[in-house]
Tab-separated table of C-alpha atoms and ligand atoms in Angstrom:
chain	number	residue	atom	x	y	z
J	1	UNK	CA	-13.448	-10.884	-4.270
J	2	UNK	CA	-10.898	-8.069	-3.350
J	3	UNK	CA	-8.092	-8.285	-5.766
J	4	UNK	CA	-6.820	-6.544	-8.225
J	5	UNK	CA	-8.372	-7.016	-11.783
J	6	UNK	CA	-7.305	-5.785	-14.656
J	7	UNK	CA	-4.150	-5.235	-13.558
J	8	UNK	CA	-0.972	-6.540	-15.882
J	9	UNK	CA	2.765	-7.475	-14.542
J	10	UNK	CA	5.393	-4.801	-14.020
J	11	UNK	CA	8.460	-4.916	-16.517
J	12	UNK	CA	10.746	-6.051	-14.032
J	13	UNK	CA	12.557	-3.878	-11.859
J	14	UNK	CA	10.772	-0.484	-13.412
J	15	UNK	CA	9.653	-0.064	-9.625
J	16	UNK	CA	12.507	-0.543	-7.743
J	17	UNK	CA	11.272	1.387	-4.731
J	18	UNK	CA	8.355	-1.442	-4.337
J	19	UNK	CA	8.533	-4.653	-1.311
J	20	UNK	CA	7.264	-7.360	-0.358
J	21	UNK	CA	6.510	-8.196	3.350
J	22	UNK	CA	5.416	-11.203	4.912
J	23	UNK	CA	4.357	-10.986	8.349
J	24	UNK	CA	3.709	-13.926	10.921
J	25	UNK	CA	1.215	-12.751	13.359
J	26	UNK	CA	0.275	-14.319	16.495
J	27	UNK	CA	-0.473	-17.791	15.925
J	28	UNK	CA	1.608	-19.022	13.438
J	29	UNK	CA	-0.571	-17.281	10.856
J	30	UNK	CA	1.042	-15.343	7.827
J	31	UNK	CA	0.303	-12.775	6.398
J	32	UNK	CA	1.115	-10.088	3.289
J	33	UNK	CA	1.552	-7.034	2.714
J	34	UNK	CA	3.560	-4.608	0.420
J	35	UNK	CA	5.981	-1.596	1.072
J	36	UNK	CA	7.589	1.010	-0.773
J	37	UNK	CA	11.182	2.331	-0.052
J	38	UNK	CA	11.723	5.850	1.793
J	39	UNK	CA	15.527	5.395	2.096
J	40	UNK	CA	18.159	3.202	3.107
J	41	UNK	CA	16.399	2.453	6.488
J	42	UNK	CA	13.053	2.825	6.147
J	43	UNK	CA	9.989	0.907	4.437
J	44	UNK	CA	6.321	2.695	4.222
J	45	UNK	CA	3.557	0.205	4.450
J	46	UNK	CA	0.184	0.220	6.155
J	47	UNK	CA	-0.616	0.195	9.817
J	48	UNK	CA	-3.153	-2.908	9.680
J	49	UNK	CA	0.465	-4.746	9.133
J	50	UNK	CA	1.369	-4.674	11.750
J	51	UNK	CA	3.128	-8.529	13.185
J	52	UNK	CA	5.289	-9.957	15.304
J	53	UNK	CA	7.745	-10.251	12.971
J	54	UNK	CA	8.786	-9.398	9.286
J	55	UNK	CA	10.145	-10.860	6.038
J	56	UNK	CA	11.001	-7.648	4.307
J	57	UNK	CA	11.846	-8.643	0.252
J	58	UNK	CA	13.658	-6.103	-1.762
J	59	UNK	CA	14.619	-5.518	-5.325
J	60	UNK	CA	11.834	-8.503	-6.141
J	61	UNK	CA	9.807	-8.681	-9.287
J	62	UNK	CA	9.361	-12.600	-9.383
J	63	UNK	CA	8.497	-14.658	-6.079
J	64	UNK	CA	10.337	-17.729	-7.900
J	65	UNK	CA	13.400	-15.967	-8.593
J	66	UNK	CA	14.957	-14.643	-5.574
J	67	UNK	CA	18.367	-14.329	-7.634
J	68	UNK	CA	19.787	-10.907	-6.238
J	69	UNK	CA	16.833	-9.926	-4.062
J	70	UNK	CA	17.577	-8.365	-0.363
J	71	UNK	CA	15.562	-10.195	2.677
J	72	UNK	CA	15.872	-8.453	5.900
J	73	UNK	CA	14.532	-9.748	8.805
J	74	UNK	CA	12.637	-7.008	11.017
J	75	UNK	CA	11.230	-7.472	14.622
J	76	UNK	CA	8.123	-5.860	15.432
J	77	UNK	CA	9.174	-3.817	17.450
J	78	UNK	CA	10.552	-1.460	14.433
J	79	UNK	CA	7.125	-0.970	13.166
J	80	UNK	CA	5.964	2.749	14.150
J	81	UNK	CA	2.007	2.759	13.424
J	82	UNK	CA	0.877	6.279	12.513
J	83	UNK	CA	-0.271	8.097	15.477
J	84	UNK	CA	-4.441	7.952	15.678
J	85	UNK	CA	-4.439	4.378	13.916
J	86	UNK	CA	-7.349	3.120	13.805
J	87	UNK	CA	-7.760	-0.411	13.315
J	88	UNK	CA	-11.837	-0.775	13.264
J	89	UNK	CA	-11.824	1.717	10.346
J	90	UNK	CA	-8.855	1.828	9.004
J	91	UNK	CA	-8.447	5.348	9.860
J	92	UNK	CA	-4.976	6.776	9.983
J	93	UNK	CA	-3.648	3.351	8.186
J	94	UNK	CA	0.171	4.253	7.992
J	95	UNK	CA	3.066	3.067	9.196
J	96	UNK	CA	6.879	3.451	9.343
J	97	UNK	CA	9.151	0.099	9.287
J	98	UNK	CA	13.084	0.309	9.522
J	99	UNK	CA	14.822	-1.839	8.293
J	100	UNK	CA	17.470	-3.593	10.585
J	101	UNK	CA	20.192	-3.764	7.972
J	102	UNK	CA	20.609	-1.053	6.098
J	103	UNK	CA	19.135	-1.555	2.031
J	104	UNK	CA	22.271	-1.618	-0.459
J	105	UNK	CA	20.604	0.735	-2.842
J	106	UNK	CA	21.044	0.001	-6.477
J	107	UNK	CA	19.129	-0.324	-10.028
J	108	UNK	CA	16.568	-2.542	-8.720
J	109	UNK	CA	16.309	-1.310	-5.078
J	110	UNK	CA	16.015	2.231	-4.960
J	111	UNK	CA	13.676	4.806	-2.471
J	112	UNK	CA	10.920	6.744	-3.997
J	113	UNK	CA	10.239	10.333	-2.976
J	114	UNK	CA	7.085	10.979	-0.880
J	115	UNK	CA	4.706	14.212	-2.015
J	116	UNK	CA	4.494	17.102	-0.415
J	117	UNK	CA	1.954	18.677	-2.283
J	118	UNK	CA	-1.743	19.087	-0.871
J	119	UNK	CA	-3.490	21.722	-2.334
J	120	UNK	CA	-7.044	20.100	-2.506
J	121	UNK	CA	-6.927	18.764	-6.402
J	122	UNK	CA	-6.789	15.012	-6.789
J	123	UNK	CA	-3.409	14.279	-8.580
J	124	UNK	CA	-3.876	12.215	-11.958
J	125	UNK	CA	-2.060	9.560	-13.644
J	126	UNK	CA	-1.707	7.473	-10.438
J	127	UNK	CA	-0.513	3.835	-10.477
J	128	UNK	CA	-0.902	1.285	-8.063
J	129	UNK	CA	1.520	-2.162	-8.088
J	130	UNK	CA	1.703	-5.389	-5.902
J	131	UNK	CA	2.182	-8.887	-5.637
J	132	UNK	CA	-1.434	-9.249	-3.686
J	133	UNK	CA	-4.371	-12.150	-5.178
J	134	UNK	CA	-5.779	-11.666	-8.294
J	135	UNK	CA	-9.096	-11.824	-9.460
J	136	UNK	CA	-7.601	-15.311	-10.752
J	137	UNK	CA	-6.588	-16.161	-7.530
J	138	UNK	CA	-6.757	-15.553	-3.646
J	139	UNK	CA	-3.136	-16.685	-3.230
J	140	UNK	CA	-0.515	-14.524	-3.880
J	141	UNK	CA	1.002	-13.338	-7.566
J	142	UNK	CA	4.039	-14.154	-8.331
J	143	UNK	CA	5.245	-11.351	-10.328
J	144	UNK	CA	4.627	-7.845	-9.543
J	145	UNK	CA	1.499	-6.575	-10.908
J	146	UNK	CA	0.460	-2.819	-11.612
J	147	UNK	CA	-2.908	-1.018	-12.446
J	148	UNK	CA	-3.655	2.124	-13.437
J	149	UNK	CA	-6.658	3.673	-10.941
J	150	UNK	CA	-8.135	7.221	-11.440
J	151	UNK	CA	-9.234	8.873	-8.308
J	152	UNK	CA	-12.439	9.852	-7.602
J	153	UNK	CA	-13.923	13.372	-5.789
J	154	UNK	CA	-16.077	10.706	-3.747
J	155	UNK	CA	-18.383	12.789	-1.752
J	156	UNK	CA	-18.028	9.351	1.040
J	157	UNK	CA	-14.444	10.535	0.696
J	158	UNK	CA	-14.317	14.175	1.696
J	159	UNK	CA	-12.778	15.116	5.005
J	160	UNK	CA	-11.639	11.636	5.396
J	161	UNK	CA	-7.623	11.975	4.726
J	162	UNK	CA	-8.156	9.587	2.164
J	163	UNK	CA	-8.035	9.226	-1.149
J	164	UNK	CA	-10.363	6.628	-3.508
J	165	UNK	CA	-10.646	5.242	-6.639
J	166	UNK	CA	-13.881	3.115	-7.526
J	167	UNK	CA	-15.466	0.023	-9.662
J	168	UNK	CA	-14.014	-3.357	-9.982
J	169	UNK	CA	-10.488	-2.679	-10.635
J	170	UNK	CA	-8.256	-2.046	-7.174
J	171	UNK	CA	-6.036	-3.168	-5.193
J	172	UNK	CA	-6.249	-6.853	-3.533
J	173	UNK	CA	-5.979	-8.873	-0.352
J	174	UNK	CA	-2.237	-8.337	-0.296
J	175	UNK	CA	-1.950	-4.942	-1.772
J	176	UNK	CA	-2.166	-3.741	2.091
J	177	UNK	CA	0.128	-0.708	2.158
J	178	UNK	CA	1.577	-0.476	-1.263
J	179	UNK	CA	2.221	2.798	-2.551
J	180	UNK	CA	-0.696	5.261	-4.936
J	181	UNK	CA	2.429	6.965	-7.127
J	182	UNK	CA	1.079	9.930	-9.662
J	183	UNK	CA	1.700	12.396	-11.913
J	184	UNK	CA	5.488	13.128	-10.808
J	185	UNK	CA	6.701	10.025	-9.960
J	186	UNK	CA	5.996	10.594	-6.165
J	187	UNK	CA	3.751	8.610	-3.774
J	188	UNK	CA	0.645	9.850	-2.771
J	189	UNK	CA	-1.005	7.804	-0.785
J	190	UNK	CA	-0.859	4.170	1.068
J	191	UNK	CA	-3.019	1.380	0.305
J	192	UNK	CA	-5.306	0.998	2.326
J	193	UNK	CA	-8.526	-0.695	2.481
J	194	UNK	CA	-12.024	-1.433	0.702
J	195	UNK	CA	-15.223	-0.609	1.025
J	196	UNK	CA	-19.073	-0.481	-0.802
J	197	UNK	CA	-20.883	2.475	-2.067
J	198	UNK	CA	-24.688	2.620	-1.087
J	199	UNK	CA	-25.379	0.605	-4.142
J	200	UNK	CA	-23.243	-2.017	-3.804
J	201	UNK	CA	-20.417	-1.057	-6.052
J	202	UNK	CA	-16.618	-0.633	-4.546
J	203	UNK	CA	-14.553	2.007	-3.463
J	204	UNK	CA	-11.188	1.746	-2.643
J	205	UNK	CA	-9.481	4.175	0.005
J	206	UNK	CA	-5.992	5.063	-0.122
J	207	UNK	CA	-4.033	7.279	3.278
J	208	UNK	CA	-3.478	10.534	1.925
J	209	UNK	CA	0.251	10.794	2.520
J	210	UNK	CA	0.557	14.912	2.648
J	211	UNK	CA	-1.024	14.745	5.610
J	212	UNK	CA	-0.700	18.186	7.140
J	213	UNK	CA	-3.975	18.361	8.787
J	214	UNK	CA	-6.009	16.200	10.441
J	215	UNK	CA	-9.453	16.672	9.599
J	216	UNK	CA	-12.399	15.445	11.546
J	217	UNK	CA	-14.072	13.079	9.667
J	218	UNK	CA	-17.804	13.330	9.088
J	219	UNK	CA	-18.847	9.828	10.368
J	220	UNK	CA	-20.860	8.981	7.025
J	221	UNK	CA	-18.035	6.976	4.763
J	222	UNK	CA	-16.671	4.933	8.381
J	223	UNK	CA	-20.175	3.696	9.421
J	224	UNK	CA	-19.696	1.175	6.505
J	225	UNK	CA	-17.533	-1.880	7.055
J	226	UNK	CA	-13.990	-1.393	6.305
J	227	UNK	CA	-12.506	-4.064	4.559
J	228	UNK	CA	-8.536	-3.827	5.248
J	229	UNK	CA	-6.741	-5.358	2.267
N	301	NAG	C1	-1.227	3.872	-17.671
N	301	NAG	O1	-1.026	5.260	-17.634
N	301	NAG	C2	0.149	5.700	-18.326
N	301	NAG	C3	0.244	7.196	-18.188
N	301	NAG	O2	-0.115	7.626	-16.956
N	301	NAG	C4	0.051	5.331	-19.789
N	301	NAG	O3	1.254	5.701	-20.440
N	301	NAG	C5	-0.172	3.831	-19.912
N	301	NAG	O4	-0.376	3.516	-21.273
N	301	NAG	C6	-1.370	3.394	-19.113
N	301	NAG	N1	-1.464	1.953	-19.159
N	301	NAG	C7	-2.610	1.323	-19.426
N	301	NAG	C8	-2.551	-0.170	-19.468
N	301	NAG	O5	-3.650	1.903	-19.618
């Protein structure tokens, strides 16, 4: 299944920066994804959640215990996709949310800074968190989990804006546009989607967020079926 194994809950409230968004899309259907915090107004998530209409859950750590958590309610039509979204591939799979009340920031609800380094090296020491399924279960987790995921050079990867991490452990259904933070603290990348090496083993892509150039992807690591989380 896609979920994240291996992973282990969050001390509460040691990501403050992290939310939780449920989306009803056309239909009736919900759905979930996660966010991170850019400021007072703003949520980053993924572009693939995008909805009709949004839940947005702030300073959470335990579904069951809502004591002192933030819910704003956000039409859809406050979701900005990333320009060149592509929803077949997952290309591009970024997306700007504000919030229509303003977040009161405190100790357990507080933005994270985005990075603005990209000077080619794969940063190290990167953590990814969410409340997606488990490989216990494909419902939801209650508490926020985290994982630590080493990137990988990927040569599927190159030229793709993306980064990756491989093997069983990940991100899972859920996960969808949680932030990759690393080395300084910062966030790196958006979560993104899933996909299988040649030989059958996972890979997990992540939007590079410095994204200061758009490079033309070489067709190879898209002709496999994306799997958005
Ligand atoms: C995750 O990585 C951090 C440092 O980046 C380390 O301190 C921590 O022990 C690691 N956790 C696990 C479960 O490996």
């Amino acid at each position: 299944g896609h979920a994240i194994i291996g992973g282990h809950e969050a001390v509460p409230h040691s990501r403050p920066y992290m939310v939780l968004l449920l989306m009803n899309r056309p239909g009736g259907r919900i759905g979930q994804c996660a966010g991170f915090l850019l400021s007072e107004d703003f949520v980053m998530t993924a572009a693939h959640c995008q909805a009709e209409s949004y839940k947005v859950f702030l300073g959470l750590h335990n579904y069951h215990d809502q004591n002192g958590v933030q819910h704003v309610n956000v039409p859809g039509r406050n979701a900005f996709p990333m320009k060149g979204y592509n929803p077949v591939d997952c290309r591009n799979d970024m997306m700007l949310l504000k919030l229509s009340t303003k977040a009161e920031l405190n100790d357990k609800v507080k933005p994270i800074a985005l990075a603005d380094r990209d000077d080619g090296s794969l940063p190290k020491a990167c953590v990814i968190s969410g409340w997606g399924s488990t490989e216990n279960s494909k419902y939801m987790s209650v508490k926020l989990l985290e994982l630590n995921v080493t990137l990988t050079d990927n040569e599927l990867c190159a030229n793709t804006n993306m980064y990756c991490s491989e093997g069983e452990r990940g991100p899972g259904q859920g996960d969808a546009g949680g932030p990759l933070v690393c080395e300084d603290g910062k966030a790196y990348g958006v979560i993104s989607a899933s996909t299988m090496n040649p030989d059958g083993s996972k890979i997990q892509s992540y939007k590079k967020i410095p994204d200061h150039s758009i490079k033309e992807h070489k067709g190879k690591f898209f002709k496999n079926y994306m799997y958005c989380l």
